[in-house]
Amino acid sequence: MCIAKEIFDFALKGVKTFRQASLGNFNEESEEVKHLKEEIMNNSSSTSTDRQNLRSDQRAIYGDVRKTYNKIVIDNV
């Protein structure tokens, strides 16, 4: 039953989107996009916090790459 509901919701979203597009409403944003824009615009950041966030992101990326590389190497051995 869950699959049927998901298919119905997907079709309903498609119909709503097509209806809005046929009425000429192309630039409407979803609630998620509006929330992200507000979060980005209201977040005051300085150069030091930007650098700190960049370092944190780089560490996370390096860790993910290392995990993926090790997983590939282990799977191919």
mmCIF file with all atom_site columns, C-alpha atoms in Angstrom:
data_model
loop_
_atom_site.group_PDB
_atom_site.id
_atom_site.type_symbol
_atom_site.label_atom_id
_atom_site.label_alt_id
_atom_site.label_comp_id
_atom_site.label_asym_id
_atom_site.label_entity_id
_atom_site.label_seq_id
_atom_site.pdbx_PDB_ins_code
_atom_site.Cartn_x
_atom_site.Cartn_y
_atom_site.Cartn_z
_atom_site.occupancy
_atom_site.B_iso_or_equiv
_atom_site.pdbx_formal_charge
_atom_site.auth_seq_id
_atom_site.auth_comp_id
_atom_site.auth_asym_id
_atom_site.auth_atom_id
_atom_site.pdbx_PDB_model_num
ATOM 1  C CA . MET A 1 1  ? 0.000  0.000  0.000   1.00 0.00 ? 1  MET A CA 1
ATOM 2  C CA . CYS A 1 2  ? 2.919  2.311  0.722   1.00 0.00 ? 2  CYS A CA 1
ATOM 3  C CA . ILE A 1 3  ? 4.165  1.973  -2.855  1.00 0.00 ? 3  ILE A CA 1
ATOM 4  C CA . ALA A 1 4  ? 0.743  2.905  -4.233  1.00 0.00 ? 4  ALA A CA 1
ATOM 5  C CA . LYS A 1 5  ? 0.667  6.002  -2.001  1.00 0.00 ? 5  LYS A CA 1
ATOM 6  C CA . GLU A 1 6  ? 4.144  7.049  -3.166  1.00 0.00 ? 6  GLU A CA 1
ATOM 7  C CA . ILE A 1 7  ? 3.114  6.630  -6.805  1.00 0.00 ? 7  ILE A CA 1
ATOM 8  C CA . PHE A 1 8  ? -0.055 8.633  -6.165  1.00 0.00 ? 8  PHE A CA 1
ATOM 9  C CA . ASP A 1 9  ? 1.901  11.427 -4.418  1.00 0.00 ? 9  ASP A CA 1
ATOM 10 C CA . PHE A 1 10 ? 4.421  11.510 -7.272  1.00 0.00 ? 10 PHE A CA 1
ATOM 11 C CA . ALA A 1 11 ? 1.649  11.760 -9.874  1.00 0.00 ? 11 ALA A CA 1
ATOM 12 C CA . LEU A 1 12 ? -0.129 14.435 -7.823  1.00 0.00 ? 12 LEU A CA 1
ATOM 13 C CA . LYS A 1 13 ? 3.036  16.545 -7.620  1.00 0.00 ? 13 LYS A CA 1
ATOM 14 C CA . GLY A 1 14 ? 3.487  16.159 -11.375 1.00 0.00 ? 14 GLY A CA 1
ATOM 15 C CA . VAL A 1 15 ? -0.069 17.312 -12.062 1.00 0.00 ? 15 VAL A CA 1
ATOM 16 C CA . LYS A 1 16 ? 0.319  20.295 -9.706  1.00 0.00 ? 16 LYS A CA 1
ATOM 17 C CA . THR A 1 17 ? 3.608  21.268 -11.322 1.00 0.00 ? 17 THR A CA 1
ATOM 18 C CA . PHE A 1 18 ? 2.187  20.952 -14.831 1.00 0.00 ? 18 PHE A CA 1
ATOM 19 C CA . ARG A 1 19 ? -0.855 23.033 -13.840 1.00 0.00 ? 19 ARG A CA 1
ATOM 20 C CA . GLN A 1 20 ? 1.323  25.794 -12.365 1.00 0.00 ? 20 GLN A CA 1
ATOM 21 C CA . ALA A 1 21 ? 3.549  25.803 -15.441 1.00 0.00 ? 21 ALA A CA 1
ATOM 22 C CA . SER A 1 22 ? 0.555  25.987 -17.764 1.00 0.00 ? 22 SER A CA 1
ATOM 23 C CA . LEU A 1 23 ? -0.668 29.024 -15.810 1.00 0.00 ? 23 LEU A CA 1
ATOM 24 C CA . GLY A 1 24 ? 2.729  30.689 -16.223 1.00 0.00 ? 24 GLY A CA 1
ATOM 25 C CA . ASN A 1 25 ? 3.945  30.310 -12.628 1.00 0.00 ? 25 ASN A CA 1
ATOM 26 C CA . PHE A 1 26 ? 7.518  29.264 -13.374 1.00 0.00 ? 26 PHE A CA 1
ATOM 27 C CA . ASN A 1 27 ? 9.467  31.023 -10.644 1.00 0.00 ? 27 ASN A CA 1
ATOM 28 C CA . GLU A 1 28 ? 7.751  29.772 -7.501  1.00 0.00 ? 28 GLU A CA 1
ATOM 29 C CA . GLU A 1 29 ? 10.109 28.385 -4.901  1.00 0.00 ? 29 GLU A CA 1
ATOM 30 C CA . SER A 1 30 ? 9.472  25.468 -2.627  1.00 0.00 ? 30 SER A CA 1
ATOM 31 C CA . GLU A 1 31 ? 9.413  25.920 1.137   1.00 0.00 ? 31 GLU A CA 1
ATOM 32 C CA . GLU A 1 32 ? 12.753 24.118 1.430   1.00 0.00 ? 32 GLU A CA 1
ATOM 33 C CA . VAL A 1 33 ? 14.444 26.545 -0.966  1.00 0.00 ? 33 VAL A CA 1
ATOM 34 C CA . LYS A 1 34 ? 12.961 29.544 0.851   1.00 0.00 ? 34 LYS A CA 1
ATOM 35 C CA . HIS A 1 35 ? 14.184 28.163 4.167   1.00 0.00 ? 35 HIS A CA 1
ATOM 36 C CA . LEU A 1 36 ? 17.715 27.622 2.811   1.00 0.00 ? 36 LEU A CA 1
ATOM 37 C CA . LYS A 1 37 ? 17.833 31.146 1.370   1.00 0.00 ? 37 LYS A CA 1
ATOM 38 C CA . GLU A 1 38 ? 16.765 32.631 4.705   1.00 0.00 ? 38 GLU A CA 1
ATOM 39 C CA . GLU A 1 39 ? 19.358 30.561 6.533   1.00 0.00 ? 39 GLU A CA 1
ATOM 40 C CA . ILE A 1 40 ? 22.127 31.680 4.183   1.00 0.00 ? 40 ILE A CA 1
ATOM 41 C CA . MET A 1 41 ? 21.151 35.351 4.179   1.00 0.00 ? 41 MET A CA 1
ATOM 42 C CA . ASN A 1 42 ? 20.629 35.600 7.951   1.00 0.00 ? 42 ASN A CA 1
ATOM 43 C CA . ASN A 1 43 ? 23.847 33.810 8.843   1.00 0.00 ? 43 ASN A CA 1
ATOM 44 C CA . SER A 1 44 ? 26.467 36.403 9.649   1.00 0.00 ? 44 SER A CA 1
ATOM 45 C CA . SER A 1 45 ? 29.921 35.084 8.970   1.00 0.00 ? 45 SER A CA 1
ATOM 46 C CA . SER A 1 46 ? 33.376 36.518 9.074   1.00 0.00 ? 46 SER A CA 1
ATOM 47 C CA . THR A 1 47 ? 36.571 35.572 7.332   1.00 0.00 ? 47 THR A CA 1
ATOM 48 C CA . SER A 1 48 ? 37.745 33.505 10.290  1.00 0.00 ? 48 SER A CA 1
ATOM 49 C CA . THR A 1 49 ? 34.529 31.473 10.500  1.00 0.00 ? 49 THR A CA 1
ATOM 50 C CA . ASP A 1 50 ? 34.607 30.952 6.740   1.00 0.00 ? 50 ASP A CA 1
ATOM 51 C CA . ARG A 1 51 ? 38.163 29.602 6.983   1.00 0.00 ? 51 ARG A CA 1
ATOM 52 C CA . GLN A 1 52 ? 37.197 27.390 9.899   1.00 0.00 ? 52 GLN A CA 1
ATOM 53 C CA . ASN A 1 53 ? 34.208 26.015 7.997   1.00 0.00 ? 53 ASN A CA 1
ATOM 54 C CA . LEU A 1 54 ? 36.371 25.441 4.922   1.00 0.00 ? 54 LEU A CA 1
ATOM 55 C CA . ARG A 1 55 ? 38.917 23.464 6.962   1.00 0.00 ? 55 ARG A CA 1
ATOM 56 C CA . SER A 1 56 ? 36.149 21.429 8.536   1.00 0.00 ? 56 SER A CA 1
ATOM 57 C CA . ASP A 1 57 ? 34.633 20.680 5.130   1.00 0.00 ? 57 ASP A CA 1
ATOM 58 C CA . GLN A 1 58 ? 38.039 19.704 3.723   1.00 0.00 ? 58 GLN A CA 1
ATOM 59 C CA . ARG A 1 59 ? 38.626 17.288 6.616   1.00 0.00 ? 59 ARG A CA 1
ATOM 60 C CA . ALA A 1 60 ? 35.220 15.735 6.052   1.00 0.00 ? 60 ALA A CA 1
ATOM 61 C CA . ILE A 1 61 ? 35.876 15.364 2.314   1.00 0.00 ? 61 ILE A CA 1
ATOM 62 C CA . TYR A 1 62 ? 39.312 13.841 2.890   1.00 0.00 ? 62 TYR A CA 1
ATOM 63 C CA . GLY A 1 63 ? 37.787 11.382 5.340   1.00 0.00 ? 63 GLY A CA 1
ATOM 64 C CA . ASP A 1 64 ? 35.049 10.402 2.894   1.00 0.00 ? 64 ASP A CA 1
ATOM 65 C CA . VAL A 1 65 ? 37.552 9.950  0.068   1.00 0.00 ? 65 VAL A CA 1
ATOM 66 C CA . ARG A 1 66 ? 39.793 7.845  2.315   1.00 0.00 ? 66 ARG A CA 1
ATOM 67 C CA . LYS A 1 67 ? 36.876 5.622  3.396   1.00 0.00 ? 67 LYS A CA 1
ATOM 68 C CA . THR A 1 68 ? 35.714 5.167  -0.187  1.00 0.00 ? 68 THR A CA 1
ATOM 69 C CA . TYR A 1 69 ? 39.228 4.410  -1.436  1.00 0.00 ? 69 TYR A CA 1
ATOM 70 C CA . ASN A 1 70 ? 39.760 1.833  1.304   1.00 0.00 ? 70 ASN A CA 1
ATOM 71 C CA . LYS A 1 71 ? 36.394 0.268  0.541   1.00 0.00 ? 71 LYS A CA 1
ATOM 72 C CA . ILE A 1 72 ? 37.266 0.001  -3.167  1.00 0.00 ? 72 ILE A CA 1
ATOM 73 C CA . VAL A 1 73 ? 40.702 -1.458 -2.411  1.00 0.00 ? 73 VAL A CA 1
ATOM 74 C CA . ILE A 1 74 ? 39.263 -4.016 0.018   1.00 0.00 ? 74 ILE A CA 1
ATOM 75 C CA . ASP A 1 75 ? 36.497 -5.023 -2.407  1.00 0.00 ? 75 ASP A CA 1
ATOM 76 C CA . ASN A 1 76 ? 38.983 -5.570 -5.241  1.00 0.00 ? 76 ASN A CA 1
ATOM 77 C CA . VAL A 1 77 ? 41.465 -7.652 -3.237  1.00 0.00 ? 77 VAL A CA 1
#
